[in-house]
PDB file of C-alpha atoms in Angstrom:
ATOM      1  CA  GLU H  29     102.511 116.574  86.269  1.00 82.00           C
ATOM      2  CA  ASP H  30      99.240 116.869  84.370  1.00 87.00           C
ATOM      3  CA  GLN H  31      99.573 119.160  81.370  1.00 92.00           C
ATOM      4  CA  VAL H  32      97.482 120.376  78.434  1.00 96.00           C
ATOM      5  CA  THR H  33      98.844 122.054  75.297  1.00 97.00           C
ATOM      6  CA  GLN H  34      96.610 123.500  72.628  1.00 98.00           C
ATOM      7  CA  SER H  35      97.608 124.374  69.083  1.00 97.00           C
ATOM      8  CA  PRO H  36      97.549 126.532  67.161  1.00 98.00           C
ATOM      9  CA  GLU H  37      97.254 129.563  69.438  1.00 97.00           C
ATOM     10  CA  ALA H  38      95.252 131.359  66.769  1.00 98.00           C
ATOM     11  CA  LEU H  39      93.573 130.271  63.570  1.00 98.00           C
ATOM     12  CA  ARG H  40      92.036 132.363  60.807  1.00 98.00           C
ATOM     13  CA  LEU H  41      89.660 130.651  58.405  1.00 98.00           C
ATOM     14  CA  GLN H  42      87.503 131.681  55.525  1.00 98.00           C
ATOM     15  CA  GLU H  43      83.857 130.795  55.874  1.00 98.00           C
ATOM     16  CA  GLY H  44      83.431 127.213  54.694  1.00 97.00           C
ATOM     17  CA  GLU H  45      87.117 126.304  55.125  1.00 98.00           C
ATOM     18  CA  SER H  46      87.224 123.230  57.376  1.00 98.00           C
ATOM     19  CA  SER H  47      90.057 122.730  59.862  1.00 98.00           C
ATOM     20  CA  SER H  48      91.033 121.107  63.156  1.00 98.00           C
ATOM     21  CA  LEU H  49      92.189 122.302  66.561  1.00 98.00           C
ATOM     22  CA  ASN H  50      94.559 120.149  68.595  1.00 98.00           C
ATOM     23  CA  CYS H  51      94.698 119.429  72.323  1.00 98.00           C
ATOM     24  CA  SER H  52      97.674 117.360  73.478  1.00 98.00           C
ATOM     25  CA  TYR H  53      97.691 116.131  77.042  1.00 96.00           C
ATOM     26  CA  THR H  54      99.687 114.239  79.620  1.00 94.00           C
ATOM     27  CA  VAL H  55      97.712 113.069  82.614  1.00 90.00           C
ATOM     28  CA  SER H  56      97.891 110.230  85.058  1.00 86.00           C
ATOM     29  CA  GLY H  57      94.679 108.295  84.626  1.00 86.00           C
ATOM     30  CA  LEU H  58      92.466 110.269  82.264  1.00 89.00           C
ATOM     31  CA  ARG H  59      88.920 110.426  83.580  1.00 88.00           C
ATOM     32  CA  GLY H  60      87.585 112.934  81.092  1.00 91.00           C
ATOM     33  CA  LEU H  61      88.572 115.460  78.428  1.00 95.00           C
ATOM     34  CA  PHE H  62      86.405 118.546  78.055  1.00 95.00           C
ATOM     35  CA  TRP H  63      85.945 121.104  75.296  1.00 97.00           C
ATOM     36  CA  TYR H  64      84.589 124.558  75.976  1.00 97.00           C
ATOM     37  CA  ARG H  65      83.828 127.569  73.814  1.00 98.00           C
ATOM     38  CA  GLN H  66      84.488 131.049  75.188  1.00 98.00           C
ATOM     39  CA  ASP H  67      83.226 134.258  73.627  1.00 97.00           C
ATOM     40  CA  PRO H  68      84.898 137.595  74.498  1.00 95.00           C
ATOM     41  CA  GLY H  69      83.792 138.889  77.868  1.00 94.00           C
ATOM     42  CA  LYS H  70      81.879 135.725  78.744  1.00 96.00           C
ATOM     43  CA  GLY H  71      82.398 132.568  80.719  1.00 97.00           C
ATOM     44  CA  PRO H  72      83.356 129.277  79.057  1.00 97.00           C
ATOM     45  CA  GLU H  73      80.435 127.361  77.588  1.00 96.00           C
ATOM     46  CA  PHE H  74      80.531 123.576  77.839  1.00 94.00           C
ATOM     47  CA  LEU H  75      80.614 121.695  74.518  1.00 96.00           C
ATOM     48  CA  PHE H  76      81.727 118.069  74.932  1.00 92.00           C
ATOM     49  CA  THR H  77      83.094 115.467  77.309  1.00 93.00           C
ATOM     50  CA  LEU H  78      85.147 112.539  75.990  1.00 94.00           C
ATOM     51  CA  TYR H  79      85.993 109.664  78.296  1.00 91.00           C
ATOM     52  CA  SER H  80      88.010 107.088  76.367  1.00 91.00           C
ATOM     53  CA  ALA H  81      90.232 106.762  73.303  1.00 94.00           C
ATOM     54  CA  GLY H  82      88.253 106.283  70.117  1.00 96.00           C
ATOM     55  CA  GLU H  83      85.250 108.198  71.358  1.00 96.00           C
ATOM     56  CA  GLU H  84      83.719 110.879  69.123  1.00 97.00           C
ATOM     57  CA  LYS H  85      81.013 113.468  69.741  1.00 96.00           C
ATOM     58  CA  GLU H  86      79.322 115.909  67.377  1.00 97.00           C
ATOM     59  CA  LYS H  87      77.370 119.097  67.702  1.00 95.00           C
ATOM     60  CA  GLU H  88      76.353 121.015  64.603  1.00 95.00           C
ATOM     61  CA  ARG H  89      79.584 121.831  62.729  1.00 97.00           C
ATOM     62  CA  LEU H  90      81.836 120.593  65.547  1.00 98.00           C
ATOM     63  CA  LYS H  91      83.178 117.101  66.056  1.00 98.00           C
ATOM     64  CA  ALA H  92      85.501 116.116  68.899  1.00 98.00           C
ATOM     65  CA  THR H  93      87.689 113.021  68.834  1.00 98.00           C
ATOM     66  CA  LEU H  94      90.014 111.481  71.403  1.00 97.00           C
ATOM     67  CA  THR H  95      93.172 109.360  71.297  1.00 95.00           C
ATOM     68  CA  LYS H  96      95.440 108.316  74.161  1.00 92.00           C
ATOM     69  CA  LYS H  97      97.594 111.422  73.726  1.00 94.00           C
ATOM     70  CA  GLU H  98      95.453 114.083  72.103  1.00 97.00           C
ATOM     71  CA  SER H  99      92.041 115.334  71.135  1.00 98.00           C
ATOM     72  CA  PHE H 100      90.954 117.120  67.998  1.00 98.00           C
ATOM     73  CA  LEU H 101      88.098 119.532  67.523  1.00 98.00           C
ATOM     74  CA  HIS H 102      87.137 119.384  63.859  1.00 98.00           C
ATOM     75  CA  ILE H 103      85.197 122.306  62.453  1.00 98.00           C
ATOM     76  CA  THR H 104      83.371 121.581  59.222  1.00 98.00           C
ATOM     77  CA  ALA H 105      82.359 124.448  56.936  1.00 98.00           C
ATOM     78  CA  PRO H 106      82.687 127.048  59.694  1.00 97.00           C
ATOM     79  CA  LYS H 107      80.582 130.202  59.820  1.00 98.00           C
ATOM     80  CA  PRO H 108      81.523 133.595  61.275  1.00 97.00           C
ATOM     81  CA  GLU H 109      79.437 132.808  64.371  1.00 97.00           C
ATOM     82  CA  ASP H 110      81.864 129.977  65.174  1.00 98.00           C
ATOM     83  CA  SER H 111      84.494 132.600  65.949  1.00 98.00           C
ATOM     84  CA  ALA H 112      85.514 132.180  69.589  1.00 98.00           C
ATOM     85  CA  THR H 113      88.271 130.804  71.772  1.00 98.00           C
ATOM     86  CA  TYR H 114      88.081 127.053  72.212  1.00 98.00           C
ATOM     87  CA  LEU H 115      89.394 125.634  75.473  1.00 98.00           C
ATOM     88  CA  CYS H 116      90.413 122.079  76.269  1.00 97.00           C
ATOM     89  CA  ALA H 117      90.664 120.642  79.774  1.00 96.00           C
ATOM     90  CA  VAL H 118      91.493 117.261  81.256  1.00 94.00           C
ATOM     91  CA  GLN H 119      90.461 115.609  84.480  1.00 90.00           C
ATOM     92  CA  GLY H 120      92.923 113.140  85.908  1.00 85.00           C
ATOM     93  CA  GLY H 121      93.438 111.368  89.171  1.00 77.00           C
ATOM     94  CA  THR H 122      93.285 114.566  91.213  1.00 76.00           C
ATOM     95  CA  ASP H 123      89.695 115.224  90.078  1.00 74.00           C
ATOM     96  CA  LYS H 124      90.607 118.806  89.235  1.00 86.00           C
ATOM     97  CA  LEU H 125      90.387 120.195  85.730  1.00 91.00           C
ATOM     98  CA  ILE H 126      93.619 121.289  84.037  1.00 93.00           C
ATOM     99  CA  PHE H 127      93.006 123.768  81.239  1.00 95.00           C
ATOM    100  CA  GLY H 128      94.993 124.608  78.140  1.00 96.00           C
ATOM    101  CA  THR H 129      95.483 128.204  77.057  1.00 96.00           C
ATOM    102  CA  GLY H 130      93.028 127.894  74.185  1.00 97.00           C
ATOM    103  CA  THR H 131      92.867 128.379  70.429  1.00 98.00           C
ATOM    104  CA  ARG H 132      91.439 131.671  69.214  1.00 98.00           C
ATOM    105  CA  LEU H 133      89.426 130.991  66.069  1.00 98.00           C
ATOM    106  CA  GLN H 134      88.390 133.719  63.657  1.00 98.00           C
ATOM    107  CA  VAL H 135      86.136 132.891  60.711  1.00 98.00           C
ATOM    108  CA  PHE H 136      85.845 135.520  58.002  1.00 97.00           C
ATOM    109  CA  PRO H 137      82.915 135.781  55.549  1.00 95.00           C
TER     110      PRO H 137
ATOM    111  CA  ASP J  22      75.045 130.420  82.227  1.00 54.00           C
ATOM    112  CA  ALA J  23      73.440 127.417  83.930  1.00 64.00           C
ATOM    113  CA  GLY J  24      71.845 129.465  86.710  1.00 93.00           C
ATOM    114  CA  ILE J  25      75.055 131.052  87.931  1.00 96.00           C
ATOM    115  CA  THR J  26      75.477 134.728  88.703  1.00 97.00           C
ATOM    116  CA  GLN J  27      78.553 136.585  89.841  1.00 98.00           C
ATOM    117  CA  SER J  28      78.759 139.942  91.545  1.00 97.00           C
ATOM    118  CA  PRO J  29      80.097 142.425  90.994  1.00 98.00           C
ATOM    119  CA  ARG J  30      80.769 142.023  87.281  1.00 97.00           C
ATOM    120  CA  HIS J  31      83.431 144.705  87.291  1.00 98.00           C
ATOM    121  CA  LYS J  32      85.440 146.168  90.134  1.00 98.00           C
ATOM    122  CA  VAL J  33      88.361 148.531  90.462  1.00 98.00           C
ATOM    123  CA  THR J  34      90.079 148.637  93.831  1.00 97.00           C
ATOM    124  CA  GLU J  35      93.278 149.911  95.369  1.00 97.00           C
ATOM    125  CA  THR J  36      96.233 147.864  96.523  1.00 98.00           C
ATOM    126  CA  GLY J  37      95.864 146.747 100.115  1.00 97.00           C
ATOM    127  CA  THR J  38      92.079 146.857 100.277  1.00 97.00           C
ATOM    128  CA  PRO J  39      89.955 143.776 100.966  1.00 96.00           C
ATOM    129  CA  VAL J  40      87.694 142.552  98.190  1.00 98.00           C
ATOM    130  CA  THR J  41      84.929 139.934  98.193  1.00 98.00           C
ATOM    131  CA  LEU J  42      83.487 138.378  95.080  1.00 98.00           C
ATOM    132  CA  ARG J  43      80.224 136.479  95.207  1.00 98.00           C
ATOM    133  CA  CYS J  44      79.016 133.491  93.242  1.00 98.00           C
ATOM    134  CA  HIS J  45      75.372 132.482  93.449  1.00 98.00           C
ATOM    135  CA  GLN J  46      73.818 129.370  91.891  1.00 97.00           C
ATOM    136  CA  THR J  47      70.238 128.238  91.534  1.00 96.00           C
ATOM    137  CA  GLU J  48      71.054 124.656  90.432  1.00 91.00           C
ATOM    138  CA  ASN J  49      71.565 123.159  93.903  1.00 90.00           C
ATOM    139  CA  HIS J  50      74.896 121.681  92.775  1.00 90.00           C
ATOM    140  CA  ARG J  51      77.230 120.418  95.448  1.00 90.00           C
ATOM    141  CA  TYR J  52      80.545 121.471  93.905  1.00 92.00           C
ATOM    142  CA  MET J  53      81.574 125.080  93.366  1.00 94.00           C
ATOM    143  CA  TYR J  54      84.878 126.479  92.116  1.00 96.00           C
ATOM    144  CA  TRP J  55      86.756 129.742  91.753  1.00 98.00           C
ATOM    145  CA  TYR J  56      89.158 130.199  88.842  1.00 98.00           C
ATOM    146  CA  ARG J  57      91.209 133.066  87.547  1.00 98.00           C
ATOM    147  CA  GLN J  58      91.973 133.626  83.876  1.00 97.00           C
ATOM    148  CA  ASP J  59      95.016 135.563  82.715  1.00 96.00           C
ATOM    149  CA  PRO J  60      96.577 136.026  79.252  1.00 91.00           C
ATOM    150  CA  GLY J  61      99.047 133.239  78.495  1.00 87.00           C
ATOM    151  CA  HIS J  62      97.629 131.009  81.205  1.00 90.00           C
ATOM    152  CA  GLY J  63      94.799 128.575  81.143  1.00 86.00           C
ATOM    153  CA  LEU J  64      92.049 128.859  83.696  1.00 95.00           C
ATOM    154  CA  ARG J  65      93.678 128.208  87.061  1.00 96.00           C
ATOM    155  CA  LEU J  66      91.846 126.857  90.082  1.00 96.00           C
ATOM    156  CA  ILE J  67      92.003 129.035  93.191  1.00 97.00           C
ATOM    157  CA  HIS J  68      89.735 127.217  95.656  1.00 97.00           C
ATOM    158  CA  TYR J  69      86.835 124.864  95.470  1.00 95.00           C
ATOM    159  CA  SER J  70      84.021 123.611  97.675  1.00 94.00           C
ATOM    160  CA  TYR J  71      82.493 120.160  97.896  1.00 90.00           C
ATOM    161  CA  GLY J  72      79.729 121.121 100.290  1.00 90.00           C
ATOM    162  CA  VAL J  73      78.587 123.683 102.834  1.00 93.00           C
ATOM    163  CA  LYS J  74      81.603 124.680 104.935  1.00 92.00           C
ATOM    164  CA  ASP J  75      83.775 122.164 103.034  1.00 93.00           C
ATOM    165  CA  THR J  76      86.480 123.850 100.992  1.00 95.00           C
ATOM    166  CA  ASP J  77      89.961 123.080  99.709  1.00 94.00           C
ATOM    167  CA  LYS J  78      92.839 124.829  98.002  1.00 95.00           C
ATOM    168  CA  GLY J  79      93.563 124.813  94.315  1.00 93.00           C
ATOM    169  CA  GLU J  80      96.639 125.563  92.272  1.00 91.00           C
ATOM    170  CA  VAL J  81      96.908 129.307  93.021  1.00 96.00           C
ATOM    171  CA  SER J  82      95.353 129.801  96.456  1.00 96.00           C
ATOM    172  CA  ASP J  83      97.911 132.133  98.068  1.00 96.00           C
ATOM    173  CA  GLY J  84      96.337 135.487  98.972  1.00 96.00           C
ATOM    174  CA  TYR J  85      92.769 134.173  98.653  1.00 98.00           C
ATOM    175  CA  SER J  86      90.252 132.728 101.067  1.00 97.00           C
ATOM    176  CA  VAL J  87      86.771 131.330 100.514  1.00 98.00           C
ATOM    177  CA  SER J  88      83.633 130.629 102.452  1.00 97.00           C
ATOM    178  CA  ARG J  89      80.478 128.695 101.786  1.00 97.00           C
ATOM    179  CA  SER J  90      77.749 129.018 104.392  1.00 96.00           C
ATOM    180  CA  LYS J  91      74.885 128.042 102.058  1.00 96.00           C
ATOM    181  CA  THR J  92      74.678 125.634  99.141  1.00 95.00           C
ATOM    182  CA  GLU J  93      73.914 128.443  96.716  1.00 97.00           C
ATOM    183  CA  ASP J  94      76.647 130.924  97.661  1.00 98.00           C
ATOM    184  CA  PHE J  95      80.420 130.734  97.376  1.00 98.00           C
ATOM    185  CA  LEU J  96      82.466 133.777  98.340  1.00 98.00           C
ATOM    186  CA  LEU J  97      86.025 134.566  97.307  1.00 98.00           C
ATOM    187  CA  THR J  98      87.930 137.072  99.432  1.00 98.00           C
ATOM    188  CA  LEU J  99      91.158 138.851  98.686  1.00 97.00           C
ATOM    189  CA  GLU J 100      92.270 139.888 102.153  1.00 94.00           C
ATOM    190  CA  SER J 101      94.646 142.588 100.889  1.00 97.00           C
ATOM    191  CA  ALA J 102      94.502 143.015  97.142  1.00 97.00           C
ATOM    192  CA  THR J 103      97.711 143.232  95.113  1.00 97.00           C
ATOM    193  CA  SER J 104      98.284 144.216  91.489  1.00 97.00           C
ATOM    194  CA  SER J 105      99.121 140.593  90.665  1.00 97.00           C
ATOM    195  CA  GLN J 106      95.519 139.726  91.505  1.00 98.00           C
ATOM    196  CA  THR J 107      94.233 141.840  88.629  1.00 98.00           C
ATOM    197  CA  SER J 108      92.425 139.212  86.580  1.00 98.00           C
ATOM    198  CA  VAL J 109      89.109 137.867  85.415  1.00 98.00           C
ATOM    199  CA  TYR J 110      87.551 135.578  87.995  1.00 98.00           C
ATOM    200  CA  PHE J 111      85.147 132.820  87.088  1.00 98.00           C
ATOM    201  CA  CYS J 112      82.922 130.748  89.293  1.00 98.00           C
ATOM    202  CA  ALA J 113      81.918 127.265  88.182  1.00 96.00           C
ATOM    203  CA  ILE J 114      79.591 124.570  89.457  1.00 94.00           C
ATOM    204  CA  SER J 115      79.272 120.867  88.855  1.00 90.00           C
ATOM    205  CA  ASP J 116      76.738 118.183  89.517  1.00 81.00           C
ATOM    206  CA  ASP J 117      77.430 115.680  92.248  1.00 65.00           C
ATOM    207  CA  ARG J 118      75.438 112.773  90.862  1.00 62.00           C
ATOM    208  CA  ASP J 119      78.644 111.144  89.613  1.00 60.00           C
ATOM    209  CA  PRO J 120      81.686 113.166  90.600  1.00 51.00           C
ATOM    210  CA  ALA J 121      83.988 110.807  88.746  1.00 50.00           C
ATOM    211  CA  TYR J 122      82.769 112.258  85.464  1.00 56.00           C
ATOM    212  CA  TYR J 123      81.546 115.773  85.788  1.00 73.00           C
ATOM    213  CA  GLU J 124      81.280 118.793  83.581  1.00 86.00           C
ATOM    214  CA  GLN J 125      81.772 122.198  85.091  1.00 91.00           C
ATOM    215  CA  TYR J 126      79.468 125.079  84.141  1.00 93.00           C
ATOM    216  CA  PHE J 127      80.783 128.596  84.353  1.00 96.00           C
ATOM    217  CA  GLY J 128      79.392 131.941  85.399  1.00 97.00           C
ATOM    218  CA  PRO J 129      79.809 135.187  83.434  1.00 97.00           C
ATOM    219  CA  GLY J 130      82.946 136.301  85.256  1.00 98.00           C
ATOM    220  CA  THR J 131      84.118 139.266  87.330  1.00 98.00           C
ATOM    221  CA  ARG J 132      86.777 141.582  85.952  1.00 98.00           C
ATOM    222  CA  LEU J 133      88.882 142.846  88.858  1.00 98.00           C
ATOM    223  CA  THR J 134      91.466 145.582  88.503  1.00 98.00           C
ATOM    224  CA  VAL J 135      93.807 146.373  91.391  1.00 98.00           C
ATOM    225  CA  THR J 136      95.500 149.771  91.036  1.00 96.00           C
TER     226      THR J 136
END
C-alpha cells in the first residue's frame, strides 16, 4: 500500500535558523513526488515536483531533494513569511496522489 | 489559484439534506479532482474526472457522487449529508499534456459543516 509519512508534525524556528522537513514514502513505482505549501484557510500551493533519486530543485529559500525512500525540504535562513504547513505527496502506479499529513512550520522573528 | 473557483466557500447544513459543491476552472484542463481535508489525515481523494462525463471513485467515495457535463465544471453532491462529512473540500485540476507526470493545482476550498 502506498504511504507517505511526514516529520516532524510541527516545527518552530527562529528567523534565520535553517532546518529540514522530512517526507518518507513507500510506493510501488514512484512516478513523482510533490511538495505543496498551504496557508491557513487556503488551498495547497504547488512548489516542486521531483521525479528520480538524486534530483534537487530550489525556489528562493527552499530546496527539495529526493532519495529512493525519502525527500527533504530544506529551508535556509527562513523568514516569518515562510510560516505555513508543508505537504508532501507521491504519485505511484495508480496515478493518484497520496498525501502526507503535513509539517506545520512556524518562524518567529 | 490557477483559475479555479469553488462555491460556496462556506456552508452550514443539517443532517439528511442534500448538498452540492461546485468547482469551476478556466484553464481547460482535462483532469479534475475532489478531495477532503480533515485534521490528522492527509488530503484524501473522493472522486475524480478524466473528461466530460468520465468519472471514477477515489479513496473515500462512499456517500458522494459527482458529475461533469462541461469541461470547466465539476460538481460534488452529498445526497444526504452526515456529520462525518463535515470537512474542508478542495477541488484540483491537472494538465493532460503528459498525465504520467502531472502537478495538481488546487482551488481555495469549501468549508462544510453538517449539524
